[in-house]
Amino acid sequence: MTKNWVLLLGAGLLSACASAPITQYYRLADVTPTIAPTSTKLPAILVDIKVADFLSAGGIAYQQGDVELRLAQQNLWAERLPEGVKRVLIARMQQQAPNKLWLGSAPNGRISTLSVELTQFNGRDDGQAILAGHWFLRNAQQTLVLQAPFHIELAQQGKGYPALVAALGQGLDRLGQEISQKLAECTAKGDC
């Protein structure tokens, strides 16, 4: 009788372990680094990222229909989303606007700041990756120089969370291109 209990208990434990969901962690892909600027005379810009509260929960967000959002329970960001976005955006900005020194943390003293506020950074049930929000560029005196809203939609190339994370990374590339283009226009006019 005791042997049957042990076998039954063992079978129950094995079935519980077999049915436990596996948690997957995702990270935005690294960007191939460019040669670091060697001049110390380049204007420095601090990159600051803010995300909507629901994006800070750790799960990858997915929109169903017009109003329903779901946060994945087993498909999570491997790093805090603001830090991952900052890491990728700094690398992309360094590639696209190498005449500036893009920083993730501020040295002593006042410097220009690029603030990006993400209100959406998620997938959608039609296979699109969505990035939306607003960005602001302030000079060293913290006077607003440039600002623009953004809404970027990209089709996922494939299905599942890996394809969604790759599409969100491509969206950051496009956002970096938009910002660097506006910055170049502003610099050419002498306003930045």
PDB file of C-alpha atoms in Angstrom:
ATOM      1  CA  MET A   1       0.000   0.000   0.000  1.00  0.00           C
ATOM      2  CA  THR A   2       2.809   2.415   0.870  1.00  0.00           C
ATOM      3  CA  LYS A   3       4.502   1.596  -2.439  1.00  0.00           C
ATOM      4  CA  ASN A   4       1.311   2.565  -4.328  1.00  0.00           C
ATOM      5  CA  TRP A   5       1.189   5.896  -2.491  1.00  0.00           C
ATOM      6  CA  VAL A   6       4.796   6.623  -3.410  1.00  0.00           C
ATOM      7  CA  LEU A   7       4.157   5.764  -7.061  1.00  0.00           C
ATOM      8  CA  LEU A   8       0.988   7.846  -7.150  1.00  0.00           C
ATOM      9  CA  LEU A   9       2.708  10.810  -5.500  1.00  0.00           C
ATOM     10  CA  GLY A  10       5.676  10.509  -7.876  1.00  0.00           C
ATOM     11  CA  ALA A  11       3.384  10.390 -10.926  1.00  0.00           C
ATOM     12  CA  GLY A  12       1.479  13.434  -9.658  1.00  0.00           C
ATOM     13  CA  LEU A  13       4.681  15.426  -9.176  1.00  0.00           C
ATOM     14  CA  LEU A  14       5.973  14.492 -12.624  1.00  0.00           C
ATOM     15  CA  SER A  15       2.730  15.500 -14.316  1.00  0.00           C
ATOM     16  CA  ALA A  16       2.729  18.829 -12.447  1.00  0.00           C
ATOM     17  CA  CYS A  17       6.283  19.525 -13.603  1.00  0.00           C
ATOM     18  CA  ALA A  18       5.501  18.511 -17.173  1.00  0.00           C
ATOM     19  CA  SER A  19       2.562  20.886 -17.438  1.00  0.00           C
ATOM     20  CA  ALA A  20       4.282  23.910 -15.856  1.00  0.00           C
ATOM     21  CA  PRO A  21       4.580  26.713 -18.435  1.00  0.00           C
ATOM     22  CA  ILE A  22       8.082  27.665 -19.478  1.00  0.00           C
ATOM     23  CA  THR A  23       9.023  31.319 -19.103  1.00  0.00           C
ATOM     24  CA  GLN A  24      10.872  32.814 -22.080  1.00  0.00           C
ATOM     25  CA  TYR A  25      12.924  36.002 -21.843  1.00  0.00           C
ATOM     26  CA  TYR A  26      13.526  38.394 -24.740  1.00  0.00           C
ATOM     27  CA  ARG A  27      15.975  41.214 -25.314  1.00  0.00           C
ATOM     28  CA  LEU A  28      16.079  43.778 -28.102  1.00  0.00           C
ATOM     29  CA  ALA A  29      18.910  42.816 -30.443  1.00  0.00           C
ATOM     30  CA  ASP A  30      22.207  44.623 -30.077  1.00  0.00           C
ATOM     31  CA  VAL A  31      23.146  47.092 -32.770  1.00  0.00           C
ATOM     32  CA  THR A  32      26.493  46.675 -34.489  1.00  0.00           C
ATOM     33  CA  PRO A  33      28.626  49.361 -32.859  1.00  0.00           C
ATOM     34  CA  THR A  34      30.153  52.113 -34.910  1.00  0.00           C
ATOM     35  CA  ILE A  35      33.572  53.482 -34.187  1.00  0.00           C
ATOM     36  CA  ALA A  36      33.279  55.534 -31.025  1.00  0.00           C
ATOM     37  CA  PRO A  37      33.742  59.267 -31.520  1.00  0.00           C
ATOM     38  CA  THR A  38      37.282  60.319 -30.717  1.00  0.00           C
ATOM     39  CA  SER A  39      36.694  64.042 -30.427  1.00  0.00           C
ATOM     40  CA  THR A  40      35.844  65.418 -27.012  1.00  0.00           C
ATOM     41  CA  LYS A  41      34.428  68.511 -28.692  1.00  0.00           C
ATOM     42  CA  LEU A  42      31.300  66.782 -29.980  1.00  0.00           C
ATOM     43  CA  PRO A  43      28.063  68.101 -28.486  1.00  0.00           C
ATOM     44  CA  ALA A  44      26.748  65.578 -25.970  1.00  0.00           C
ATOM     45  CA  ILE A  45      23.108  64.522 -25.779  1.00  0.00           C
ATOM     46  CA  LEU A  46      21.680  62.540 -22.894  1.00  0.00           C
ATOM     47  CA  VAL A  47      19.026  59.988 -23.898  1.00  0.00           C
ATOM     48  CA  ASP A  48      16.154  59.586 -21.430  1.00  0.00           C
ATOM     49  CA  ILE A  49      13.396  56.989 -21.942  1.00  0.00           C
ATOM     50  CA  LYS A  50      10.010  56.878 -20.246  1.00  0.00           C
ATOM     51  CA  VAL A  51       7.367  54.225 -20.868  1.00  0.00           C
ATOM     52  CA  ALA A  52       3.667  53.984 -20.098  1.00  0.00           C
ATOM     53  CA  ASP A  53       2.910  52.216 -16.819  1.00  0.00           C
ATOM     54  CA  PHE A  54       1.593  49.052 -18.463  1.00  0.00           C
ATOM     55  CA  LEU A  55       4.871  48.671 -20.390  1.00  0.00           C
ATOM     56  CA  SER A  56       6.852  48.629 -17.124  1.00  0.00           C
ATOM     57  CA  ALA A  57       5.204  45.426 -15.880  1.00  0.00           C
ATOM     58  CA  GLY A  58       7.816  43.162 -17.503  1.00  0.00           C
ATOM     59  CA  GLY A  59       5.564  41.190 -19.840  1.00  0.00           C
ATOM     60  CA  ILE A  60       5.593  41.812 -23.571  1.00  0.00           C
ATOM     61  CA  ALA A  61       2.409  43.714 -24.442  1.00  0.00           C
ATOM     62  CA  TYR A  62      -0.022  42.577 -27.107  1.00  0.00           C
ATOM     63  CA  GLN A  63      -3.104  44.491 -28.280  1.00  0.00           C
ATOM     64  CA  GLN A  64      -6.272  42.646 -29.238  1.00  0.00           C
ATOM     65  CA  GLY A  65      -8.910  44.674 -31.018  1.00  0.00           C
ATOM     66  CA  ASP A  66      -9.180  48.391 -30.438  1.00  0.00           C
ATOM     67  CA  VAL A  67      -9.111  48.525 -26.654  1.00  0.00           C
ATOM     68  CA  GLU A  68      -7.860  45.273 -25.117  1.00  0.00           C
ATOM     69  CA  LEU A  69      -4.238  44.922 -24.029  1.00  0.00           C
ATOM     70  CA  ARG A  70      -2.678  41.740 -22.710  1.00  0.00           C
ATOM     71  CA  LEU A  71       0.634  41.413 -20.932  1.00  0.00           C
ATOM     72  CA  ALA A  72       2.392  38.111 -21.483  1.00  0.00           C
ATOM     73  CA  GLN A  73       2.923  36.034 -18.344  1.00  0.00           C
ATOM     74  CA  GLN A  74       5.556  33.651 -19.741  1.00  0.00           C
ATOM     75  CA  ASN A  75       7.109  35.928 -22.427  1.00  0.00           C
ATOM     76  CA  LEU A  76       8.986  38.632 -20.558  1.00  0.00           C
ATOM     77  CA  TRP A  77      11.569  41.308 -21.220  1.00  0.00           C
ATOM     78  CA  ALA A  78      15.013  40.181 -20.016  1.00  0.00           C
ATOM     79  CA  GLU A  79      15.884  43.739 -18.975  1.00  0.00           C
ATOM     80  CA  ARG A  80      13.834  46.693 -17.848  1.00  0.00           C
ATOM     81  CA  LEU A  81      12.177  47.984 -21.010  1.00  0.00           C
ATOM     82  CA  PRO A  82      13.359  51.621 -20.632  1.00  0.00           C
ATOM     83  CA  GLU A  83      16.970  50.426 -20.293  1.00  0.00           C
ATOM     84  CA  GLY A  84      16.712  48.108 -23.313  1.00  0.00           C
ATOM     85  CA  VAL A  85      15.166  50.833 -25.460  1.00  0.00           C
ATOM     86  CA  LYS A  86      17.841  53.302 -24.302  1.00  0.00           C
ATOM     87  CA  ARG A  87      20.666  50.846 -25.117  1.00  0.00           C
ATOM     88  CA  VAL A  88      19.378  50.260 -28.641  1.00  0.00           C
ATOM     89  CA  LEU A  89      18.381  53.866 -29.358  1.00  0.00           C
ATOM     90  CA  ILE A  90      21.767  55.225 -28.238  1.00  0.00           C
ATOM     91  CA  ALA A  91      23.562  52.801 -30.566  1.00  0.00           C
ATOM     92  CA  ARG A  92      21.238  53.638 -33.456  1.00  0.00           C
ATOM     93  CA  MET A  93      21.579  57.392 -32.886  1.00  0.00           C
ATOM     94  CA  GLN A  94      25.373  57.059 -32.764  1.00  0.00           C
ATOM     95  CA  GLN A  95      25.183  55.373 -36.190  1.00  0.00           C
ATOM     96  CA  GLN A  96      22.735  57.843 -37.693  1.00  0.00           C
ATOM     97  CA  ALA A  97      24.016  61.060 -36.105  1.00  0.00           C
ATOM     98  CA  PRO A  98      27.732  60.436 -35.434  1.00  0.00           C
ATOM     99  CA  ASN A  99      28.421  64.175 -35.143  1.00  0.00           C
ATOM    100  CA  LYS A 100      26.938  64.006 -31.624  1.00  0.00           C
ATOM    101  CA  LEU A 101      27.973  62.068 -28.529  1.00  0.00           C
ATOM    102  CA  TRP A 102      24.938  60.078 -27.348  1.00  0.00           C
ATOM    103  CA  LEU A 103      24.991  59.231 -23.631  1.00  0.00           C
ATOM    104  CA  GLY A 104      22.934  56.986 -21.383  1.00  0.00           C
ATOM    105  CA  SER A 105      23.881  58.794 -18.183  1.00  0.00           C
ATOM    106  CA  ALA A 106      24.795  62.395 -17.575  1.00  0.00           C
ATOM    107  CA  PRO A 107      28.265  63.584 -16.683  1.00  0.00           C
ATOM    108  CA  ASN A 108      28.607  66.544 -14.378  1.00  0.00           C
ATOM    109  CA  GLY A 109      27.258  69.689 -15.934  1.00  0.00           C
ATOM    110  CA  ARG A 110      24.266  70.490 -18.070  1.00  0.00           C
ATOM    111  CA  ILE A 111      23.926  68.912 -21.489  1.00  0.00           C
ATOM    112  CA  SER A 112      21.234  68.582 -24.127  1.00  0.00           C
ATOM    113  CA  THR A 113      18.615  65.912 -23.529  1.00  0.00           C
ATOM    114  CA  LEU A 114      16.603  63.733 -25.895  1.00  0.00           C
ATOM    115  CA  SER A 115      13.525  62.468 -24.033  1.00  0.00           C
ATOM    116  CA  VAL A 116      11.439  59.715 -25.593  1.00  0.00           C
ATOM    117  CA  GLU A 117       8.069  58.876 -24.062  1.00  0.00           C
ATOM    118  CA  LEU A 118       6.639  55.570 -25.291  1.00  0.00           C
ATOM    119  CA  THR A 119       2.875  55.189 -24.997  1.00  0.00           C
ATOM    120  CA  GLN A 120       2.890  52.039 -27.148  1.00  0.00           C
ATOM    121  CA  PHE A 121       5.612  49.434 -27.683  1.00  0.00           C
ATOM    122  CA  ASN A 122       3.628  46.318 -28.407  1.00  0.00           C
ATOM    123  CA  GLY A 123       2.300  43.814 -30.912  1.00  0.00           C
ATOM    124  CA  ARG A 124      -1.193  43.789 -32.321  1.00  0.00           C
ATOM    125  CA  ASP A 125      -3.464  40.931 -33.352  1.00  0.00           C
ATOM    126  CA  ASP A 126      -3.156  41.849 -37.062  1.00  0.00           C
ATOM    127  CA  GLY A 127       0.592  41.071 -37.017  1.00  0.00           C
ATOM    128  CA  GLN A 128       1.795  44.663 -36.651  1.00  0.00           C
ATOM    129  CA  ALA A 129       4.375  45.964 -34.192  1.00  0.00           C
ATOM    130  CA  ILE A 130       3.420  49.403 -32.860  1.00  0.00           C
ATOM    131  CA  LEU A 131       5.665  52.136 -31.461  1.00  0.00           C
ATOM    132  CA  ALA A 132       3.979  55.388 -30.513  1.00  0.00           C
ATOM    133  CA  GLY A 133       4.670  58.344 -28.306  1.00  0.00           C
ATOM    134  CA  HIS A 134       6.418  61.683 -28.349  1.00  0.00           C
ATOM    135  CA  TRP A 135      10.051  62.812 -28.316  1.00  0.00           C
ATOM    136  CA  PHE A 136      11.536  66.097 -27.091  1.00  0.00           C
ATOM    137  CA  LEU A 137      14.990  67.625 -27.589  1.00  0.00           C
ATOM    138  CA  ARG A 138      16.100  70.196 -25.029  1.00  0.00           C
ATOM    139  CA  ASN A 139      19.353  72.149 -25.175  1.00  0.00           C
ATOM    140  CA  ALA A 140      21.852  72.406 -22.305  1.00  0.00           C
ATOM    141  CA  GLN A 141      19.737  75.154 -20.728  1.00  0.00           C
ATOM    142  CA  GLN A 142      16.760  72.725 -20.945  1.00  0.00           C
ATOM    143  CA  THR A 143      14.917  74.955 -23.412  1.00  0.00           C
ATOM    144  CA  LEU A 144      12.730  72.923 -25.769  1.00  0.00           C
ATOM    145  CA  VAL A 145      14.355  72.926 -29.230  1.00  0.00           C
ATOM    146  CA  LEU A 146      12.484  70.185 -31.108  1.00  0.00           C
ATOM    147  CA  GLN A 147       9.543  67.924 -30.452  1.00  0.00           C
ATOM    148  CA  ALA A 148       7.444  65.527 -32.469  1.00  0.00           C
ATOM    149  CA  PRO A 149       4.892  62.792 -31.951  1.00  0.00           C
ATOM    150  CA  PHE A 150       5.555  59.447 -33.607  1.00  0.00           C
ATOM    151  CA  HIS A 151       3.475  56.463 -34.618  1.00  0.00           C
ATOM    152  CA  ILE A 152       5.310  53.621 -36.324  1.00  0.00           C
ATOM    153  CA  GLU A 153       3.679  50.398 -37.506  1.00  0.00           C
ATOM    154  CA  LEU A 154       5.731  47.539 -38.931  1.00  0.00           C
ATOM    155  CA  ALA A 155       4.610  44.119 -40.093  1.00  0.00           C
ATOM    156  CA  GLN A 156       6.126  41.235 -38.164  1.00  0.00           C
ATOM    157  CA  GLN A 157       8.250  38.960 -40.346  1.00  0.00           C
ATOM    158  CA  GLY A 158       6.974  35.662 -38.993  1.00  0.00           C
ATOM    159  CA  LYS A 159       4.902  34.667 -36.012  1.00  0.00           C
ATOM    160  CA  GLY A 160       5.458  34.645 -32.308  1.00  0.00           C
ATOM    161  CA  TYR A 161       7.340  36.713 -29.777  1.00  0.00           C
ATOM    162  CA  PRO A 162      10.792  36.508 -31.456  1.00  0.00           C
ATOM    163  CA  ALA A 163       9.318  38.086 -34.623  1.00  0.00           C
ATOM    164  CA  LEU A 164       7.546  40.748 -32.551  1.00  0.00           C
ATOM    165  CA  VAL A 165      10.717  41.675 -30.656  1.00  0.00           C
ATOM    166  CA  ALA A 166      12.652  41.899 -33.961  1.00  0.00           C
ATOM    167  CA  ALA A 167       9.964  44.174 -35.458  1.00  0.00           C
ATOM    168  CA  LEU A 168      10.008  46.422 -32.373  1.00  0.00           C
ATOM    169  CA  GLY A 169      13.801  46.712 -32.800  1.00  0.00           C
ATOM    170  CA  GLN A 170      13.286  47.732 -36.435  1.00  0.00           C
ATOM    171  CA  GLY A 171      10.783  50.304 -35.221  1.00  0.00           C
ATOM    172  CA  LEU A 172      13.469  51.803 -32.967  1.00  0.00           C
ATOM    173  CA  ASP A 173      15.728  52.008 -36.025  1.00  0.00           C
ATOM    174  CA  ARG A 174      13.045  53.953 -37.880  1.00  0.00           C
ATOM    175  CA  LEU A 175      12.472  56.212 -34.857  1.00  0.00           C
ATOM    176  CA  GLY A 176      16.222  56.909 -34.716  1.00  0.00           C
ATOM    177  CA  GLN A 177      16.169  57.810 -38.418  1.00  0.00           C
ATOM    178  CA  GLU A 178      13.246  60.203 -37.911  1.00  0.00           C
ATOM    179  CA  ILE A 179      14.914  61.929 -34.966  1.00  0.00           C
ATOM    180  CA  SER A 180      18.320  62.211 -36.657  1.00  0.00           C
ATOM    181  CA  GLN A 181      16.679  63.658 -39.804  1.00  0.00           C
ATOM    182  CA  LYS A 182      14.854  66.327 -37.770  1.00  0.00           C
ATOM    183  CA  LEU A 183      18.039  67.044 -35.837  1.00  0.00           C
ATOM    184  CA  ALA A 184      20.026  67.447 -39.073  1.00  0.00           C
ATOM    185  CA  GLU A 185      17.394  69.843 -40.467  1.00  0.00           C
ATOM    186  CA  CYS A 186      17.457  71.876 -37.264  1.00  0.00           C
ATOM    187  CA  THR A 187      21.271  71.950 -37.202  1.00  0.00           C
ATOM    188  CA  ALA A 188      21.389  73.054 -40.871  1.00  0.00           C
ATOM    189  CA  LYS A 189      19.104  75.996 -40.041  1.00  0.00           C
ATOM    190  CA  GLY A 190      21.317  76.875 -37.059  1.00  0.00           C
ATOM    191  CA  ASP A 191      18.470  76.373 -34.598  1.00  0.00           C
ATOM    192  CA  CYS A 192      20.044  73.446 -32.690  1.00  0.00           C
TER     193      CYS A 192
END
